[in-house]
Coordinates of C-alpha atoms and ligand atoms in Angstrom, one line a residue:
M914 CA 15.7 -44.5 -3.4
T915 CA 16.4 -46.3 -0.2
G916 CA 15.9 -44.3 3.5
S917 CA 20.4 -44.3 4.1
E918 CA 20.3 -42.6 0.3
A919 CA 21.1 -38.9 0.4
P920 CA 18.3 -37.0 -1.5
A921 CA 20.2 -35.3 -5.1
P922 CA 21.2 -31.6 -4.8
G923 CA 19.2 -29.3 -6.2
P924 CA 18.8 -26.1 -7.2
A925 CA 18.9 -23.9 -3.5
A926 CA 14.9 -23.6 -2.0
P927 CA 13.8 -19.9 -2.8
E928 CA 13.8 -17.7 0.3
R929 CA 10.4 -17.8 1.7
E930 CA 10.5 -14.1 3.7
L931 CA 10.0 -11.2 2.0
R932 CA 13.8 -9.6 3.5
R933 CA 15.3 -12.3 1.8
R934 CA 13.2 -13.2 -1.1
Y935 CA 14.9 -10.6 -3.6
T936 CA 18.3 -9.7 -4.4
A937 CA 19.9 -6.6 -6.7
A938 CA 19.6 -8.8 -9.3
D939 CA 16.4 -7.6 -9.5
L940 CA 16.6 -4.3 -9.6
G941 CA 16.5 -4.2 -13.5
V942 CA 12.3 -4.5 -13.3
F943 CA 12.2 -0.8 -12.3
T944 CA 11.8 1.6 -15.3
R945 CA 13.5 4.9 -15.3
E946 CA 11.8 6.3 -13.4
E947 CA 11.0 4.0 -10.7
A948 CA 14.9 3.6 -10.5
R949 CA 15.9 7.5 -10.1
R950 CA 13.5 7.6 -7.1
F951 CA 13.7 4.4 -5.1
V952 CA 17.6 3.7 -6.0
P953 CA 18.7 7.1 -6.3
Q954 CA 22.4 6.1 -6.1
G955 CA 22.4 3.6 -8.9
E956 CA 22.2 0.4 -6.6
G957 CA 20.9 -1.4 -3.3
D958 CA 20.4 -4.3 -1.6
P959 CA 16.9 -5.4 -1.0
R960 CA 18.6 -7.9 1.8
H961 CA 19.3 -5.3 3.3
D962 CA 16.8 -2.5 2.4
V963 CA 13.1 -3.9 3.5
V964 CA 11.5 -0.8 1.5
L965 CA 12.8 -1.8 -1.7
A966 CA 11.8 -5.3 -1.0
W967 CA 8.3 -4.4 -0.3
E968 CA 8.8 -2.3 -4.1
L969 CA 10.4 -5.3 -5.6
L970 CA 7.1 -7.7 -4.4
Y971 CA 4.6 -5.1 -6.1
R972 CA 6.3 -5.7 -9.6
L973 CA 7.4 -9.2 -9.1
E974 CA 4.9 -10.8 -7.0
P975 CA 2.1 -8.6 -7.4
E976 CA -1.0 -11.1 -6.7
L977 CA 0.8 -12.0 -3.5
Y978 CA 0.5 -8.4 -2.8
D979 CA -2.6 -8.6 -3.2
R980 CA -3.1 -11.7 -0.5
L981 CA -1.7 -9.9 1.9
A982 CA -3.4 -6.3 1.6
S983 CA -6.8 -8.1 0.9
A984 CA -6.4 -9.7 4.0
E985 CA -5.4 -6.6 6.0
R986 CA -8.1 -4.8 6.4
L987 CA -9.4 -1.0 7.2
H988 CA -11.1 -0.2 10.3
P989 CA -14.7 0.2 9.1
G990 CA -14.6 3.7 10.8
I991 CA -12.3 4.9 8.3
A992 CA -15.0 4.1 5.4
G993 CA -17.6 5.9 7.7
W994 CA -15.6 8.6 8.0
L995 CA -14.4 9.4 4.6
P996 CA -17.2 11.9 2.2
C997 CA -19.9 9.5 0.9
K998 CA -20.7 12.1 -1.8
V999 CA -18.0 14.5 -4.0
N1000 CA -17.5 15.6 -7.3
R1001 CA -13.9 14.5 -7.4
I1002 CA -11.2 11.8 -5.7
A1003 CA -7.8 11.1 -6.1
E1004 CA -6.1 8.8 -4.6
V1005 CA -2.4 8.4 -4.0
G1006 CA -0.1 5.0 -4.1
A1007 CA -3.9 3.1 -4.8
G1008 CA -1.9 0.2 -5.3
T1009 CA -4.5 -3.0 -6.2
G1010 CA -7.5 -1.1 -4.9
R1011 CA -7.7 -1.3 -0.8
L1012 CA -9.7 2.0 -0.7
T1013 CA -10.1 2.6 -4.1
M1014 CA -12.8 -0.3 -4.1
E1015 CA -14.8 1.6 -0.9
L1016 CA -14.1 5.2 -2.9
A1017 CA -15.3 3.9 -6.6
G1018 CA -19.1 4.4 -5.3
R1019 CA -18.2 8.1 -3.6
G1020 CA -17.2 10.3 -6.3
Q1021 CA -18.3 11.0 -9.8
H1022 CA -15.1 11.1 -10.7
V1023 CA -12.4 8.8 -8.9
V1024 CA -8.3 8.8 -10.1
A1025 CA -6.4 6.2 -8.9
V1026 CA -2.5 7.3 -9.2
E1027 CA -0.6 4.6 -9.2
P1028 CA 3.1 4.3 -10.3
A1029 CA 3.7 -0.1 -10.6
L1030 CA 2.3 -1.5 -13.3
P1031 CA 1.3 -5.2 -12.1
L1032 CA -0.3 -3.7 -9.2
R1033 CA -2.8 -1.2 -12.1
R1034 CA -3.2 -4.6 -13.7
I1035 CA -4.6 -6.0 -11.1
L1036 CA -6.6 -2.9 -10.1
R1037 CA -8.3 -2.5 -13.2
R1038 CA -9.4 -6.2 -13.4
K1039 CA -11.0 -5.6 -9.5
L1040 CA -12.7 -2.2 -11.0
A1041 CA -14.1 -4.0 -13.7
A1042 CA -15.4 -6.6 -12.0
A1043 CA -17.1 -4.5 -9.7
G1044 CA -18.8 -2.8 -12.4
H1045 CA -16.7 0.5 -11.7
G1046 CA -14.5 0.2 -14.7
E1047 CA -15.9 3.2 -16.1
R1048 CA -16.0 5.7 -13.3
V1049 CA -12.8 4.7 -12.0
R1050 CA -9.2 6.1 -14.3
V1051 CA -6.3 4.3 -13.0
V1052 CA -2.9 6.3 -14.1
R1053 CA 0.5 6.1 -13.6
G1054 CA 2.2 8.4 -11.6
F1055 CA 4.2 9.4 -9.0
F1056 CA 3.3 11.1 -5.3
D1057 CA 6.1 13.7 -6.0
Q1058 CA 4.6 14.8 -9.3
L1059 CA 1.0 13.9 -9.5
P1060 CA -0.7 14.0 -13.2
L1061 CA -3.6 16.2 -12.2
P1062 CA -4.4 19.5 -12.6
D1063 CA -4.2 22.3 -9.4
D1064 CA -7.4 22.0 -7.3
F1065 CA -8.8 19.3 -9.1
A1066 CA -9.9 17.2 -6.4
D1067 CA -12.8 17.1 -3.2
L1068 CA -11.0 14.8 -1.6
V1069 CA -7.3 13.8 -2.3
V1070 CA -6.0 10.5 -0.5
A1071 CA -3.3 8.2 0.0
C1072 CA -3.8 4.8 2.4
S1073 CA -0.6 3.2 3.4
A1074 CA 1.6 4.6 0.9
F1075 CA 2.8 7.9 2.0
T1076 CA 5.7 8.5 4.7
P1077 CA 8.2 11.6 5.0
A1078 CA 10.7 9.5 2.8
P1079 CA 10.8 11.3 -0.6
A1080 CA 10.9 8.3 -2.5
H1081 CA 7.5 7.6 -0.9
G1082 CA 5.7 11.4 -0.7
G1083 CA 8.3 13.3 1.2
E1084 CA 8.0 17.3 1.3
D1085 CA 7.4 17.4 -2.0
G1086 CA 4.6 14.5 -2.6
L1087 CA 2.5 16.4 0.5
A1088 CA 2.7 19.4 -0.9
E1089 CA 1.8 17.8 -4.8
M1090 CA -1.2 16.5 -3.0
E1091 CA -2.4 19.9 -1.7
R1092 CA -1.7 21.4 -5.0
V1093 CA -4.4 18.7 -6.1
C1094 CA -7.1 19.3 -3.7
R1095 CA -9.8 22.4 -4.0
P1096 CA -9.7 24.8 -1.9
G1097 CA -12.3 23.7 1.0
G1098 CA -11.2 20.2 -0.1
C1099 CA -9.4 17.1 2.0
V1100 CA -6.2 15.9 1.9
A1101 CA -6.4 12.4 4.1
I1102 CA -3.4 10.3 5.2
I1103 CA -4.8 6.5 5.6
W1104 CA -3.1 4.2 7.9
P1105 CA 0.4 7.1 8.7
N1106 CA 3.2 5.8 9.8
H1107 CA 4.7 8.8 11.0
L1108 CA 1.4 11.1 12.6
G1109 CA 4.4 13.6 14.3
W1110 CA 5.8 14.5 11.3
L1111 CA 2.0 15.5 10.0
S1112 CA 1.0 17.1 12.9
A1113 CA 4.0 19.0 12.2
R1114 CA 2.5 20.1 8.9
G1115 CA -1.1 21.0 10.0
Y1116 CA -2.6 17.6 10.2
R1117 CA -5.2 16.3 12.4
H1118 CA -5.3 12.3 14.0
V1119 CA -8.5 10.0 13.8
S1120 CA -8.1 7.2 15.5
F1121 CA -11.1 4.7 15.7
P1122 CA -11.1 2.0 19.0
G1123 CA -11.8 -1.5 19.2
P1124 CA -10.1 -5.1 18.3
M1125 CA -8.7 -5.7 14.8
S1126 CA -7.7 -8.9 12.9
V1127 CA -6.2 -9.5 9.8
E1128 CA -8.9 -12.1 7.9
F1129 CA -6.5 -14.4 5.7
G1130 CA -8.2 -16.4 3.7
S1131 CA -7.9 -19.2 5.3
Y1132 CA -5.5 -21.2 7.9
A1133 CA -3.2 -21.8 5.3
D1134 CA -3.0 -18.2 4.0
A1135 CA -2.4 -17.5 7.1
V1136 CA 0.3 -19.1 7.7
E1137 CA 2.0 -18.6 4.3
L1138 CA 2.0 -15.5 4.5
A1139 CA 2.8 -14.7 8.5
E1140 CA 5.9 -16.5 7.5
I1141 CA 6.6 -15.0 4.3
F1142 CA 5.5 -11.2 5.7
Y1143 CA 6.0 -11.3 9.3
P1144 CA 7.8 -14.8 10.1
K1145 CA 8.3 -13.9 13.8
A1146 CA 4.8 -14.2 14.0
A1147 CA 4.4 -17.5 12.5
G1148 CA 4.7 -19.7 14.9
E1149 CA 2.6 -18.3 17.1
V1150 CA -0.2 -18.0 13.8
R1151 CA 0.1 -21.6 13.8
R1152 CA 0.0 -22.4 17.3
L1153 CA -3.4 -20.2 17.3
G1154 CA -4.4 -22.9 14.4
N1155 CA -7.2 -19.9 13.0
R1156 CA -7.5 -18.0 9.7
T1157 CA -8.5 -14.9 11.7
V1158 CA -5.1 -13.2 14.0
P1159 CA -4.9 -10.3 15.9
F1160 CA -2.9 -7.6 14.8
E1161 CA -0.9 -7.7 18.1
V1162 CA 0.3 -11.4 17.3
L1163 CA 1.3 -9.5 14.0
G1164 CA 3.6 -7.0 16.1
I1165 CA 2.1 -4.5 13.9
N1166 CA 0.2 -1.3 13.8
P1167 CA -3.8 -1.9 13.0
P1168 CA -5.2 -0.1 10.0
R1169 CA -7.7 2.5 12.7
D1170 CA -5.5 5.9 12.3
L1171 CA -6.0 8.5 9.5
A1172 CA -4.2 12.4 9.2
F1173 CA -5.9 14.9 7.6
K1174 CA -6.7 18.7 6.7
M1175 CA -8.9 20.8 5.4
V1176 CA -7.5 22.8 2.4
P1177 CA -8.0 26.1 3.3
A1178 CA -10.8 27.8 1.2
Ligands
LIG967 C1 1.7 -0.3 0.8 S1 1.1 -0.5 -1.1 C2 -0.5 -0.2 -0.7 C3 -1.8 0.1 -1.7 C4 -3.1 0.5 -1.4 N1 -2.9 1.8 -1.3 C5 -3.2 -0.2 -0.1 O1 -4.0 0.2 0.6 O2 -3.7 -1.0 -0.3 C6 2.0 0.9 -0.8 C7 1.8 1.9 -2.5 O3 2.4 2.9 -2.8 C8 3.1 3.0 -3.7 N2 3.8 4.6 -4.0 C9 5.3 4.1 -3.9 N3 5.8 4.6 -4.3 C10 5.3 5.6 -4.5 C11 5.5 6.9 -5.1 N4 6.2 7.4 -5.1 N5 4.5 7.7 -5.8 C12 3.1 6.9 -5.4 N6 2.7 5.5 -5.0 C13 3.8 5.4 -4.7 C14 3.2 1.5 -4.9 O4 3.4 1.4 -5.7 C15 2.0 0.7 -3.4 O5 0.8 0.6 -4.2

């Protein structure tokens, strides 16, 4: 081809940003139970509803989600705060195991509840590789209908998963987490997004101080993932030229908070 020739028209470049990545045509990936919660009116547009785009990401590109979650590590104070040895732990919305891997050694029995099949597969693979395959049971379920009996666990926890919205917890989901927690046990919401809502329901807040950064696998990873998930910060990530990026550069609240409630004995 000479320099004066225009490139042959090809398929349009796929949209990179999470907010542009999927379309309504992708909603068919949801199971009936998922669709009932995430698209209750039967339709939705992930280009106008980023919460829906995240749900599609978990199902269509779970490894991409895992790369992001692996980089956004929790403040070590959270692991220090959680009980070291308990009999039973239930985690809801376990994803690919950012918290589950930490919990695995702490309970005699750990149940990780996760609705998205592709995330459950990655979580099972990671648990098996770490030798926790026997101790941690990974099951399908939703906040508002936990597949666990009353008073099941000493610790019931959700990390970056619970919100006041009914599709992602809400009143019914919180009631379910408390139902599954034994009297005297603890319900903990890690990296909560609505502290006021939880505090109005008797939850206390703990925050761990200090600078926090996202630890991407490489500089190239930092740029790629910023372009997808934090496009407004991508220029600054490029300029910094580092795989370690402070949370404030990305414009997100660092995972340093938790809210908890002791269930009355
Ligand atoms: C941001 S991810 C967090 C995953 C994991 N806890 C972590 O910290 O990496 C949110 C998780 O909540 C799950 N989720 C979404 N809606 C849910 C629901 N109604 N019930 C239970 N889990 C849900 C998603 O499938 C996803 O795994």
